[in-house]
Short mmCIF file of C-alpha atoms and ligand atoms in Angstrom, two decimals:
data_model
loop_
_atom_site.label_atom_id
_atom_site.label_comp_id
_atom_site.label_asym_id
_atom_site.label_seq_id
_atom_site.Cartn_x
_atom_site.Cartn_y
_atom_site.Cartn_z
CA UNK V 1 24.51 -41.16 40.15
CA UNK V 2 27.27 -38.71 41.67
CA UNK V 3 29.10 -40.53 44.06
CA UNK V 4 28.30 -38.69 47.33
CA UNK V 5 30.66 -36.69 49.16
CA UNK V 6 30.91 -36.95 52.98
CA UNK V 7 31.39 -34.28 55.65
CA UNK V 8 34.11 -35.67 58.04
CA UNK V 9 35.12 -34.41 61.82
CA UNK V 10 38.51 -35.87 63.49
CA UNK V 11 37.65 -35.49 67.01
CA UNK V 12 40.63 -35.10 69.18
CA UNK V 13 42.14 -33.24 65.81
CA UNK V 14 45.12 -32.43 67.97
CA UNK V 15 45.63 -35.93 67.60
CA UNK V 16 49.14 -37.47 66.54
CA UNK V 17 47.13 -39.58 64.66
CA UNK V 18 45.37 -36.26 62.70
CA UNK V 19 47.27 -35.48 60.03
CA UNK V 20 47.66 -39.46 58.48
CA UNK V 21 44.25 -39.73 58.33
CA UNK V 22 44.17 -36.36 56.92
CA UNK V 23 46.56 -37.44 53.94
CA UNK V 24 44.49 -41.04 53.91
CA UNK V 25 41.31 -38.83 52.81
CA UNK V 26 42.88 -36.81 50.79
CA UNK V 27 44.59 -39.92 48.94
CA UNK V 28 41.70 -42.51 48.80
CA UNK V 29 38.68 -39.42 47.93
CA UNK V 30 37.88 -41.81 44.21
CA UNK V 31 36.82 -45.00 46.37
CA UNK V 32 35.56 -42.48 49.60
CA UNK V 33 35.01 -38.62 48.50
CA UNK V 34 34.91 -36.61 50.86
CA UNK V 35 33.53 -32.44 50.57
CA UNK V 36 34.30 -31.12 53.92
CA UNK V 37 36.94 -32.27 56.90
CA UNK V 38 36.85 -30.48 60.36
CA UNK V 39 38.53 -30.60 63.41
CA UNK V 40 37.07 -30.80 67.52
CA UNK V 41 39.32 -30.48 70.40
CA UNK V 42 39.21 -29.01 73.91
CA UNK V 43 42.77 -28.20 73.78
CA UNK V 44 42.98 -25.10 71.41
CA UNK V 45 46.51 -23.81 71.03
CA UNK V 46 47.27 -27.93 70.19
CA UNK V 47 44.79 -28.91 68.25
CA UNK V 48 45.54 -25.42 66.17
CA UNK V 49 49.18 -26.13 65.41
CA UNK V 50 47.71 -29.47 63.60
CA UNK V 51 44.94 -28.10 62.36
CA UNK V 52 47.28 -24.93 60.19
CA UNK V 53 49.37 -27.82 58.92
CA UNK V 54 46.74 -29.61 58.28
CA UNK V 55 45.11 -26.90 56.20
CA UNK V 56 47.94 -26.07 54.11
CA UNK V 57 48.37 -30.24 52.60
CA UNK V 58 44.53 -29.77 52.57
CA UNK V 59 45.31 -26.67 50.16
CA UNK V 60 48.65 -27.88 48.20
CA UNK V 61 46.93 -31.51 47.39
CA UNK V 62 42.85 -30.99 47.53
CA UNK V 63 41.69 -26.74 47.35
CA UNK V 64 37.97 -27.96 46.61
CA UNK V 65 37.57 -29.77 50.36
CA UNK V 66 36.77 -27.28 52.60
CA UNK V 67 38.90 -27.14 55.85
CA UNK V 68 37.34 -26.07 59.56
CA UNK V 69 38.11 -26.87 62.85
CA UNK V 70 36.22 -25.37 66.34
CA UNK V 71 37.09 -25.80 70.33
CA UNK V 72 32.70 -25.16 69.96
CA UNK V 73 30.82 -28.52 69.89
CA UNK V 74 27.54 -26.85 67.61
CA UNK V 75 29.35 -25.61 65.11
CA UNK V 76 32.19 -28.92 65.26
CA UNK V 77 29.41 -31.37 64.68
CA UNK V 78 27.06 -29.60 62.54
CA UNK V 79 27.15 -30.70 58.89
CA UNK V 80 28.60 -34.14 60.00
CA UNK V 81 28.26 -37.43 58.37
CA UNK V 82 30.68 -39.68 60.13
CA UNK V 83 32.95 -38.91 62.80
CA UNK V 84 36.46 -40.46 63.48
CA UNK V 85 37.21 -39.91 67.28
CA UNK V 86 40.64 -40.04 68.90
CA UNK V 87 39.93 -38.79 71.73
CA UNK V 88 43.21 -38.90 74.96
CA UNK V 89 40.80 -37.74 77.81
CA UNK V 90 44.23 -36.78 79.91
CA UNK V 91 46.64 -36.69 77.00
CA UNK V 92 50.08 -38.08 77.35
CA UNK V 93 50.81 -36.51 81.55
CA UNK V 94 47.89 -39.35 82.59
CA UNK V 95 49.15 -42.10 80.21
CA UNK V 96 52.86 -41.22 82.27
CA UNK V 97 50.88 -42.41 85.46
CA UNK V 98 48.36 -44.85 84.01
CA UNK V 99 51.67 -46.65 83.12
CA UNK V 100 53.97 -45.90 85.94
CA UNK V 101 51.52 -46.26 89.00
CA UNK V 102 51.27 -49.91 88.37
CA UNK V 103 54.94 -50.15 87.83
CA UNK V 104 55.59 -48.76 91.53
CA UNK V 105 53.81 -52.13 92.74
CA UNK V 106 55.78 -54.33 90.17
CA UNK V 107 52.15 -55.19 88.04
CA UNK V 108 52.49 -54.07 84.06
CA UNK V 109 51.42 -50.54 83.94
CA UNK V 110 49.92 -50.35 80.15
CA UNK V 111 47.80 -47.69 78.12
CA UNK V 112 45.21 -50.04 77.73
CA UNK V 113 45.58 -52.94 80.31
CA UNK V 114 45.60 -53.36 83.76
CA UNK V 115 44.69 -51.07 86.35
CA UNK V 116 46.25 -48.50 83.93
CA UNK V 117 43.23 -49.14 81.17
CA UNK V 118 40.47 -49.51 83.72
CA UNK V 119 41.82 -45.90 84.99
CA UNK V 120 42.30 -44.67 81.70
CA UNK V 121 38.79 -46.19 81.07
CA UNK V 122 37.03 -44.62 83.95
CA UNK V 123 38.78 -40.80 82.44
CA UNK V 124 36.78 -41.78 79.06
CA UNK V 125 33.70 -42.28 79.46
CA UNK V 126 32.35 -39.33 80.25
CA UNK V 127 33.55 -37.00 77.72
CA UNK V 128 32.86 -39.92 75.17
CA UNK V 129 29.11 -40.08 76.45
CA UNK V 130 28.85 -35.98 75.74
CA UNK V 131 30.51 -36.68 72.09
CA UNK V 132 27.67 -38.99 70.69
CA UNK V 133 25.44 -36.92 72.62
CA UNK V 134 26.65 -33.73 70.61
CA UNK V 135 26.54 -35.85 67.23
CA UNK V 136 22.87 -37.46 68.00
CA UNK V 137 22.17 -32.89 68.34
CA UNK V 138 23.83 -31.23 66.09
CA UNK V 139 23.85 -34.11 62.50
CA UNK V 140 21.48 -37.04 64.22
CA UNK V 141 22.45 -39.19 60.93
CA UNK V 142 25.86 -39.69 61.27
CA UNK V 143 27.75 -42.46 62.32
CA UNK V 144 30.41 -42.25 64.80
CA UNK V 145 34.08 -44.64 64.29
CA UNK V 146 35.94 -44.53 67.51
CA UNK V 147 39.52 -45.31 68.11
CA UNK V 148 39.04 -43.74 71.70
CA UNK V 149 40.87 -46.12 74.00
CA UNK V 150 40.77 -48.22 76.21
CA UNK V 151 38.48 -49.17 73.03
CA UNK V 152 37.28 -51.98 75.49
CA UNK V 153 35.88 -49.90 78.42
CA UNK V 154 33.82 -47.32 75.98
CA UNK V 155 32.46 -49.82 73.95
CA UNK V 156 30.91 -50.72 76.85
CA UNK V 157 29.52 -47.88 78.54
CA UNK V 158 28.22 -47.22 74.86
CA UNK V 159 27.23 -49.85 74.63
CA UNK V 160 24.69 -50.17 78.66
CA UNK V 161 24.37 -45.92 78.08
CA UNK V 162 23.25 -45.04 74.40
CA UNK V 163 22.37 -48.74 73.05
CA UNK V 164 20.69 -46.46 69.91
CA UNK V 165 23.08 -44.74 68.71
CA UNK V 166 25.25 -44.88 65.74
CA UNK V 167 28.53 -45.59 66.96
CA UNK V 168 31.08 -48.37 66.60
CA UNK V 169 34.66 -49.33 68.33
CA UNK V 170 37.06 -50.01 66.43
CA UNK V 171 41.36 -50.95 67.02
CA UNK V 172 43.72 -51.11 64.81
CA UNK V 173 46.08 -53.90 66.02
CA UNK V 174 44.26 -56.50 64.49
CA UNK V 175 44.56 -55.40 61.19
CA UNK V 176 48.20 -53.77 61.41
CA UNK V 177 48.71 -57.06 62.62
CA UNK V 178 47.38 -58.67 59.34
CA UNK V 179 49.63 -56.97 57.35
CA UNK V 180 52.16 -58.74 58.88
CA UNK V 181 51.43 -61.31 58.57
CA UNK V 182 50.85 -60.93 55.78
CA UNK V 183 53.80 -59.59 54.64
CA UNK V 184 56.21 -62.44 56.17
CA UNK V 185 54.52 -65.12 53.37
CA UNK V 186 55.05 -62.43 51.23
CA UNK V 187 51.64 -61.25 49.76
CA UNK V 188 51.11 -57.34 49.84
CA UNK V 189 48.33 -56.75 52.60
CA UNK V 190 45.90 -58.10 55.00
CA UNK V 191 43.09 -57.77 52.29
CA UNK V 192 45.28 -60.80 50.00
CA UNK V 193 43.27 -63.10 52.69
CA UNK V 194 40.08 -63.51 54.74
CA UNK V 195 40.45 -64.54 59.00
CA UNK V 196 38.43 -65.59 61.53
CA UNK V 197 38.88 -63.90 64.42
CA UNK V 198 37.60 -63.73 68.18
CA UNK V 199 37.52 -62.31 71.36
CA UNK V 200 37.54 -58.60 73.35
CA UNK V 201 39.73 -55.59 72.60
CA UNK V 202 43.43 -56.03 72.83
CA UNK V 203 42.80 -59.80 73.76
CA UNK V 204 41.72 -62.04 71.01
CA UNK V 205 42.62 -64.99 68.21
CA UNK V 206 43.05 -65.30 64.88
CA UNK V 207 41.24 -69.07 64.13
CA UNK V 208 41.75 -68.66 60.59
CA UNK V 209 43.87 -67.12 58.03
CA UNK V 210 42.11 -68.36 54.16
CA UNK V 211 43.28 -66.81 50.90
CA UNK V 212 41.19 -66.18 48.04
CA UNK V 213 41.17 -69.57 46.54
CA UNK V 214 40.25 -71.12 50.19
CA UNK V 215 43.59 -72.28 50.87
CA UNK V 216 45.08 -72.35 54.92
CA UNK V 217 47.69 -70.09 54.95
CA UNK V 218 47.56 -70.29 58.85
CA UNK V 219 50.81 -73.08 58.95
CA UNK V 220 52.99 -70.71 57.07
CA UNK V 221 52.35 -68.32 59.83
CA UNK V 222 52.65 -69.72 62.37
CA UNK V 223 55.85 -70.88 61.76
CA UNK V 224 56.81 -67.62 61.10
CA UNK V 225 55.29 -67.11 64.31
CA UNK V 226 56.78 -69.74 65.83
CA UNK V 227 60.21 -68.51 65.55
CA UNK V 228 60.59 -64.80 65.45
CA UNK V 229 57.00 -63.97 66.76
CA UNK V 230 55.36 -60.61 64.69
CA UNK V 231 58.96 -59.27 63.85
CA UNK V 232 59.50 -58.92 60.04
CA UNK V 233 62.50 -57.67 58.29
CA UNK V 234 61.06 -54.48 56.33
CA UNK V 235 60.25 -51.20 58.25
CA UNK V 236 56.92 -50.70 56.59
CA UNK V 237 54.23 -50.40 58.81
CA UNK V 238 52.89 -48.83 62.60
CA UNK V 239 54.16 -50.59 65.19
CA UNK V 240 58.23 -50.09 64.50
CA UNK V 241 59.67 -48.82 67.08
CA UNK V 242 61.83 -50.65 70.06
CA UNK V 243 59.22 -51.51 72.43
CA UNK V 244 57.35 -52.56 69.76
CA UNK V 245 59.74 -55.12 68.48
CA UNK V 246 59.75 -56.40 71.95
CA UNK V 247 56.09 -57.12 72.06
CA UNK V 248 56.35 -58.10 68.92
CA UNK V 249 58.89 -60.79 69.44
CA UNK V 250 56.95 -61.75 73.11
CA UNK V 251 54.01 -63.18 70.20
CA UNK V 252 56.60 -66.31 69.66
CA UNK V 253 56.52 -67.42 73.45
CA UNK V 254 51.99 -66.52 72.88
CA UNK V 255 52.15 -69.61 70.40
CA UNK V 256 53.58 -71.85 72.71
CA UNK V 257 50.83 -71.68 74.85
CA UNK V 258 48.06 -71.41 71.95
CA UNK V 259 49.97 -72.87 69.04
CA UNK V 260 46.28 -73.86 67.22
CA UNK V 261 45.36 -70.42 66.89
CA UNK V 262 47.44 -66.92 66.12
CA UNK V 263 47.03 -64.53 69.40
CA UNK V 264 46.86 -61.00 70.11
CA UNK V 265 50.07 -58.96 70.99
CA UNK V 266 48.34 -57.39 73.29
CA UNK V 267 48.16 -60.69 75.89
CA UNK V 268 51.53 -60.44 76.20
CA UNK V 269 50.31 -58.22 79.34
CA UNK V 270 47.21 -60.73 80.45
CA UNK V 271 50.07 -64.25 80.26
CA UNK V 272 53.51 -62.96 80.71
CA UNK V 273 53.04 -59.95 82.94
CA UNK V 274 55.89 -61.32 85.24
CA UNK V 275 58.24 -60.89 82.26
CA UNK V 276 56.54 -57.83 81.44
CA UNK V 277 56.92 -56.38 84.67
CA UNK V 278 60.50 -57.58 85.17
CA UNK V 279 62.56 -56.17 81.52
CA UNK V 280 60.07 -52.41 81.91
CA UNK V 281 62.21 -49.65 82.50
CA UNK V 282 59.78 -48.13 85.24
CA UNK V 283 60.67 -44.83 85.42
CA UNK V 284 61.27 -44.14 81.53
CA UNK V 285 57.96 -45.55 79.77
CA UNK V 286 56.02 -46.26 76.93
CA UNK V 287 54.27 -42.75 77.28
CA UNK V 288 57.64 -40.70 77.55
CA UNK V 289 58.89 -42.87 74.27
CA UNK V 290 56.29 -40.84 72.82
CA UNK V 291 56.10 -37.94 74.70
CA UNK V 292 59.99 -37.09 73.34
CA UNK V 293 59.21 -39.13 70.14
CA UNK V 294 55.65 -39.00 67.93
CA UNK V 295 53.98 -36.16 69.77
CA UNK V 296 57.64 -34.25 69.48
CA UNK V 297 57.95 -35.11 65.61
CA UNK V 298 54.00 -34.38 64.47
CA UNK V 299 53.88 -31.11 66.75
CA UNK V 300 57.35 -30.43 65.26
CA UNK V 301 57.03 -31.37 61.33
CA UNK V 302 53.79 -29.37 61.85
CA UNK V 303 55.28 -26.77 62.98
CA UNK V 304 57.65 -26.71 60.28
CA UNK V 305 55.16 -26.66 57.74
CA UNK V 306 53.37 -23.94 59.33
CA UNK V 307 56.06 -21.45 59.41
CA UNK V 308 58.19 -22.51 55.85
CA UNK V 309 53.92 -22.30 54.56
CA UNK V 310 54.36 -25.40 52.60
CA UNK V 311 53.93 -29.47 53.00
CA UNK V 312 55.34 -30.38 49.75
CA UNK V 313 58.71 -32.19 51.73
CA UNK V 314 56.23 -33.48 54.08
CA UNK V 315 57.43 -36.80 55.44
CA UNK V 316 53.40 -37.18 56.84
CA UNK V 317 51.53 -39.73 55.57
CA UNK V 318 48.82 -42.23 55.53
CA UNK V 319 49.24 -45.92 57.04
CA UNK V 320 46.99 -48.78 58.49
CA UNK V 321 45.19 -47.06 61.49
CA UNK V 322 44.09 -44.65 58.70
CA UNK V 323 43.25 -46.69 56.16
CA UNK V 324 40.81 -49.11 58.39
CA UNK V 325 38.50 -46.40 60.23
CA UNK V 326 38.25 -44.93 56.08
CA UNK V 327 37.33 -48.06 54.97
CA UNK V 328 35.23 -48.05 57.29
CA UNK V 329 33.61 -44.90 56.64
CA UNK V 330 33.11 -45.81 53.00
CA UNK V 331 31.80 -49.49 54.34
CA UNK V 332 29.24 -47.53 56.03
CA UNK V 333 28.88 -44.87 52.77
CA UNK V 334 28.79 -47.20 50.20
CA UNK V 335 27.50 -50.65 51.39
CA UNK V 336 30.65 -52.22 50.47
CA UNK V 337 29.54 -55.49 52.58
CA UNK V 338 33.47 -55.32 53.69
CA UNK V 339 34.30 -57.96 56.10
CA UNK V 340 36.25 -55.84 59.06
CA UNK V 341 37.52 -56.75 62.93
CA UNK V 342 34.88 -54.29 65.19
CA UNK V 343 33.84 -54.73 68.67
CA UNK V 344 29.89 -55.47 69.22
CA UNK V 345 27.58 -56.88 72.27
CA UNK V 346 28.28 -60.16 71.12
CA UNK V 347 24.58 -61.38 70.79
CA UNK V 348 24.83 -64.87 70.65
CA UNK V 349 27.88 -65.17 67.62
CA UNK V 350 29.89 -66.94 70.49
CA UNK V 351 27.46 -69.45 71.77
CA UNK V 352 28.77 -70.23 74.43
CA UNK V 353 29.83 -66.53 76.32
CA UNK V 354 27.32 -63.91 77.87
CA UNK V 355 25.09 -62.32 74.86
CA UNK V 356 25.93 -58.82 76.51
CA UNK V 357 29.40 -58.89 76.50
CA UNK V 358 31.40 -56.54 73.90
CA UNK V 359 33.48 -59.13 72.11
CA UNK V 360 35.82 -58.31 68.83
CA UNK V 361 34.69 -60.34 66.33
CA UNK V 362 34.34 -59.79 62.58
CA UNK V 363 31.14 -58.06 60.43
CA UNK V 364 29.80 -57.36 57.74
CA UNK V 365 29.62 -54.00 56.73
CA UNK V 366 27.21 -52.26 54.69
CA UNK V 367 24.97 -48.71 54.44
CA UNK V 368 22.44 -49.70 57.62
CA UNK V 369 25.47 -51.33 59.62
CA UNK V 370 26.84 -53.73 60.19
CA UNK V 371 25.99 -57.79 60.86
CA UNK V 372 28.41 -60.33 63.12
CA UNK V 373 29.38 -63.32 62.17
CA UNK V 374 28.64 -66.64 64.70
CA UNK V 375 31.56 -68.02 66.23
CA UNK V 376 30.93 -70.79 67.25
CA UNK V 377 31.82 -72.44 69.92
CA UNK V 378 34.98 -71.66 72.39
CA UNK V 379 37.79 -73.42 73.74
CA UNK V 380 37.81 -72.71 78.39
CA UNK V 381 41.46 -71.26 77.59
CA UNK V 382 40.03 -68.26 76.08
CA UNK V 383 37.14 -68.58 77.65
CA UNK V 384 38.26 -68.34 80.65
CA UNK V 385 40.69 -65.50 80.55
CA UNK V 386 37.68 -63.72 78.52
CA UNK V 387 35.39 -64.08 81.87
CA UNK V 388 37.72 -62.81 83.88
CA UNK V 389 38.53 -59.87 81.70
CA UNK V 390 35.08 -59.05 80.99
CA UNK V 391 34.34 -58.92 84.62
CA UNK V 392 37.28 -56.78 85.43
CA UNK V 393 35.79 -54.74 82.09
CA UNK V 394 31.83 -54.43 83.84
CA UNK V 395 33.36 -53.79 87.14
CA UNK V 396 34.79 -50.69 86.36
CA UNK V 397 31.53 -48.73 83.85
CA UNK V 398 29.79 -50.17 86.97
CA UNK V 399 32.42 -48.26 89.04
CA UNK V 400 31.29 -45.34 86.89
CA UNK V 401 27.98 -45.59 87.09
CA UNK V 402 27.67 -45.89 90.92
CA UNK V 403 30.60 -43.96 91.74
CA UNK V 404 31.79 -47.01 93.81
CA UNK V 405 34.72 -47.42 95.26
CA UNK V 406 34.08 -51.33 96.14
CA UNK V 407 33.40 -51.54 92.23
CA UNK V 408 36.37 -50.24 91.02
CA UNK V 409 38.46 -51.80 93.43
CA UNK V 410 37.01 -55.28 92.49
CA UNK V 411 37.66 -54.73 89.26
CA UNK V 412 41.25 -54.34 89.67
CA UNK V 413 41.45 -57.03 91.85
CA UNK V 414 39.90 -59.26 88.62
CA UNK V 415 42.28 -57.74 86.77
CA UNK V 416 44.59 -61.01 85.46
CA UNK V 417 47.82 -58.24 85.82
CA UNK V 418 47.11 -57.94 89.59
CA UNK V 419 47.83 -60.64 92.49
CA UNK V 420 45.94 -59.55 95.09
CA UNK V 421 43.34 -57.09 96.77
CA UNK V 422 45.63 -55.12 98.93
CA UNK V 423 47.84 -54.64 95.73
CA UNK V 424 44.59 -53.47 93.69
CA UNK V 425 43.56 -51.36 96.76
CA UNK V 426 47.47 -49.64 96.52
CA UNK V 427 47.53 -48.88 93.29
CA UNK V 428 44.20 -47.75 93.13
CA UNK V 429 44.47 -45.03 96.44
CA UNK V 430 47.07 -43.68 94.44
CA UNK V 431 45.22 -43.54 91.03
CA UNK V 432 42.18 -42.13 92.68
CA UNK V 433 44.21 -38.99 93.80
CA UNK V 434 45.92 -37.96 90.22
CA UNK V 435 42.41 -38.60 88.56
CA UNK V 436 40.74 -36.04 90.69
CA UNK V 437 40.31 -33.85 88.28
CA UNK V 438 38.55 -37.08 86.23
CA UNK V 439 36.84 -39.53 87.37
CA UNK V 440 33.33 -39.71 88.60
CA UNK V 441 33.72 -39.08 92.51
CA UNK V 442 33.47 -42.35 94.14
CA UNK V 443 32.28 -43.50 97.68
P1 NAD G 501 46.91 -37.24 71.86
O1 NAD G 501 47.09 -37.30 72.90
O2 NAD G 501 48.18 -37.09 70.55
O3 NAD G 501 45.35 -36.69 71.32
C1 NAD G 501 44.01 -37.02 71.97
C2 NAD G 501 43.64 -35.36 71.82
O4 NAD G 501 42.64 -35.76 72.22
C3 NAD G 501 44.25 -33.92 72.01
O5 NAD G 501 44.47 -33.27 71.07
C4 NAD G 501 43.13 -34.12 73.17
O6 NAD G 501 43.37 -32.41 73.24
C5 NAD G 501 41.59 -34.14 72.55
N1 NAD G 501 41.24 -34.58 73.65
C6 NAD G 501 41.27 -34.87 75.01
N2 NAD G 501 39.93 -34.96 76.27
C7 NAD G 501 39.47 -34.42 74.79
C8 NAD G 501 37.72 -33.99 75.31
N3 NAD G 501 36.93 -33.46 75.90
N4 NAD G 501 36.97 -33.31 74.02
C9 NAD G 501 37.47 -33.19 72.92
N5 NAD G 501 39.30 -33.40 73.16
C10 NAD G 501 39.65 -33.76 73.62
O7 NAD G 501 46.78 -38.87 72.04
P2 NAD G 501 46.74 -39.51 70.44
O8 NAD G 501 47.97 -40.05 70.85
O9 NAD G 501 46.88 -39.60 69.25
O10 NAD G 501 45.84 -40.82 70.38
C11 NAD G 501 44.60 -40.77 69.86
C12 NAD G 501 43.49 -42.06 70.91
O11 NAD G 501 43.55 -42.93 69.95
C13 NAD G 501 44.09 -42.89 72.13
O12 NAD G 501 42.75 -42.38 73.30
C14 NAD G 501 44.53 -43.75 71.53
O13 NAD G 501 44.34 -44.36 72.23
C15 NAD G 501 43.18 -43.81 70.35
N6 NAD G 501 44.23 -44.86 69.91
C16 NAD G 501 43.37 -46.29 69.55
C17 NAD G 501 43.73 -46.92 68.75
C18 NAD G 501 42.96 -48.45 68.84
O14 NAD G 501 42.99 -49.59 68.47
N7 NAD G 501 41.73 -47.93 68.78
C19 NAD G 501 44.76 -46.31 67.59
C20 NAD G 501 45.49 -45.64 68.27
C21 NAD G 501 45.53 -44.70 68.94
C1 G6P G 502 47.78 -50.59 69.33
C2 G6P G 502 46.69 -49.89 69.36
C3 G6P G 502 46.14 -49.04 70.44
C4 G6P G 502 47.14 -48.54 71.29
C5 G6P G 502 48.53 -47.87 70.59
C6 G6P G 502 49.25 -48.16 71.33
O1 G6P G 502 46.95 -49.75 67.78
O2 G6P G 502 45.76 -51.30 68.89
O3 G6P G 502 44.79 -49.52 70.52
O4 G6P G 502 46.26 -47.20 71.64
O5 G6P G 502 48.40 -49.58 69.73
O6 G6P G 502 50.49 -47.21 70.52
P1 G6P G 502 51.54 -46.50 71.08
O7 G6P G 502 52.52 -46.11 69.90
O8 G6P G 502 50.55 -45.11 71.65
O9 G6P G 502 52.54 -46.80 72.30
MN1 MN G 503 43.30 -51.18 69.24
#
């Protein structure tokens, strides 16, 4: 029997991550054959630049693959096996607001953490549910693999409002950090070992890392993290700009408070919020760095490819982000039973944590979806932090569902990055004004 060839829709076709994802799909054709690549976005002009460049890349490297792009949901979502979603609702202009408004009040301003992440959540829920509905209407057998952030809030909303839909929410941070861990102890990549991890999205810990012979690698990796965090000598990997290196180095401090485990870097925003605020450039945040950096690079490079009519010498390349989502698509299509960290409903996998919480855990992925691995009981320190964070995320989804100002004020207040009810309210009131086109009306 010949191997199935899939039709892939990239939703958020105008994303800065799209060219590397397309290149990954082309390079990975042997294990994951593709017959069609489609793009969907609601910004026609933005998508067109990326699409025209990708059309050239595809025609030069795999002319047998069909390619289409559209802003029309019916034409985009028809004849699709896998949707790979990476929407940024409100784009970089709104990310800038998510970061700058909290900083004005000396609170962490971040894409997915604290009030900025919750604000982004309230913008994203509606369009993500709409995307699930398009998929179910036009390609009812397809899977939606969702990277769109803030993944924690998005996942709680899909759990609550689309409980039977074929959607899997994912994050690339664990795999990116695992690749770093592998490199710093002289191994090729994350596939050289097997890990156990638990937590929420952007809020978790590794409890075990063992090679395929069962040898414990935690002591060696911890030795590195104790000195250098997750910084390393090589330029390999996605998160290499100065601001990311500061975050990678912060893992050293996170290791001091929890030396038994290895921490996800995102815990920095909750456990080191004071130093994060102190060191931040509050007028020029990460959004500005990307507008002047990655976004500019991607759109300049696409324009260059279009003008020259060739992508032969392009520096676009696949990365961990692209390889992880392709591994997942491959596991679902070919029943590979790969072990992957996904954002899933707890349902007892963490014994002493809410069963209806969306947690991030190792799963075994095959044709019928995923099986979540049992973690047992987690310690008091992690459990307490996670309870506060999940409550904040659930309150934000309550606020969206009920159109409730009060619930969103509680969500902000509950968040560990926020010091008081009054600071929460001041940030919320400023955010309300700029999010008016995106949020439901809050009463
Ligand atoms: P980007 O702004 O470059 O791309 C996002 C695209 O989504 C834009 O082209 C925009 O027009 C489109 N879009 C926005 N709202 C839409 C809607 N309602 N319908 C259709 N398209 C819509 O952003 P980016 O930096 O490339 O990031 C894309 C997304 O991927 C973000 O949400 C980012 O946070 C997320 N991301 C997640 C992970 C993860 O670990 N989960 C990793 C990397 C990126
Ligand atoms: C990691 C996270 C993503 C997040 C990204 C931000 O990869 O897993 O969820 O979107 O970092 O990176 P950026 O370069 O946009 O700040
Ligand atoms: Mn992530």
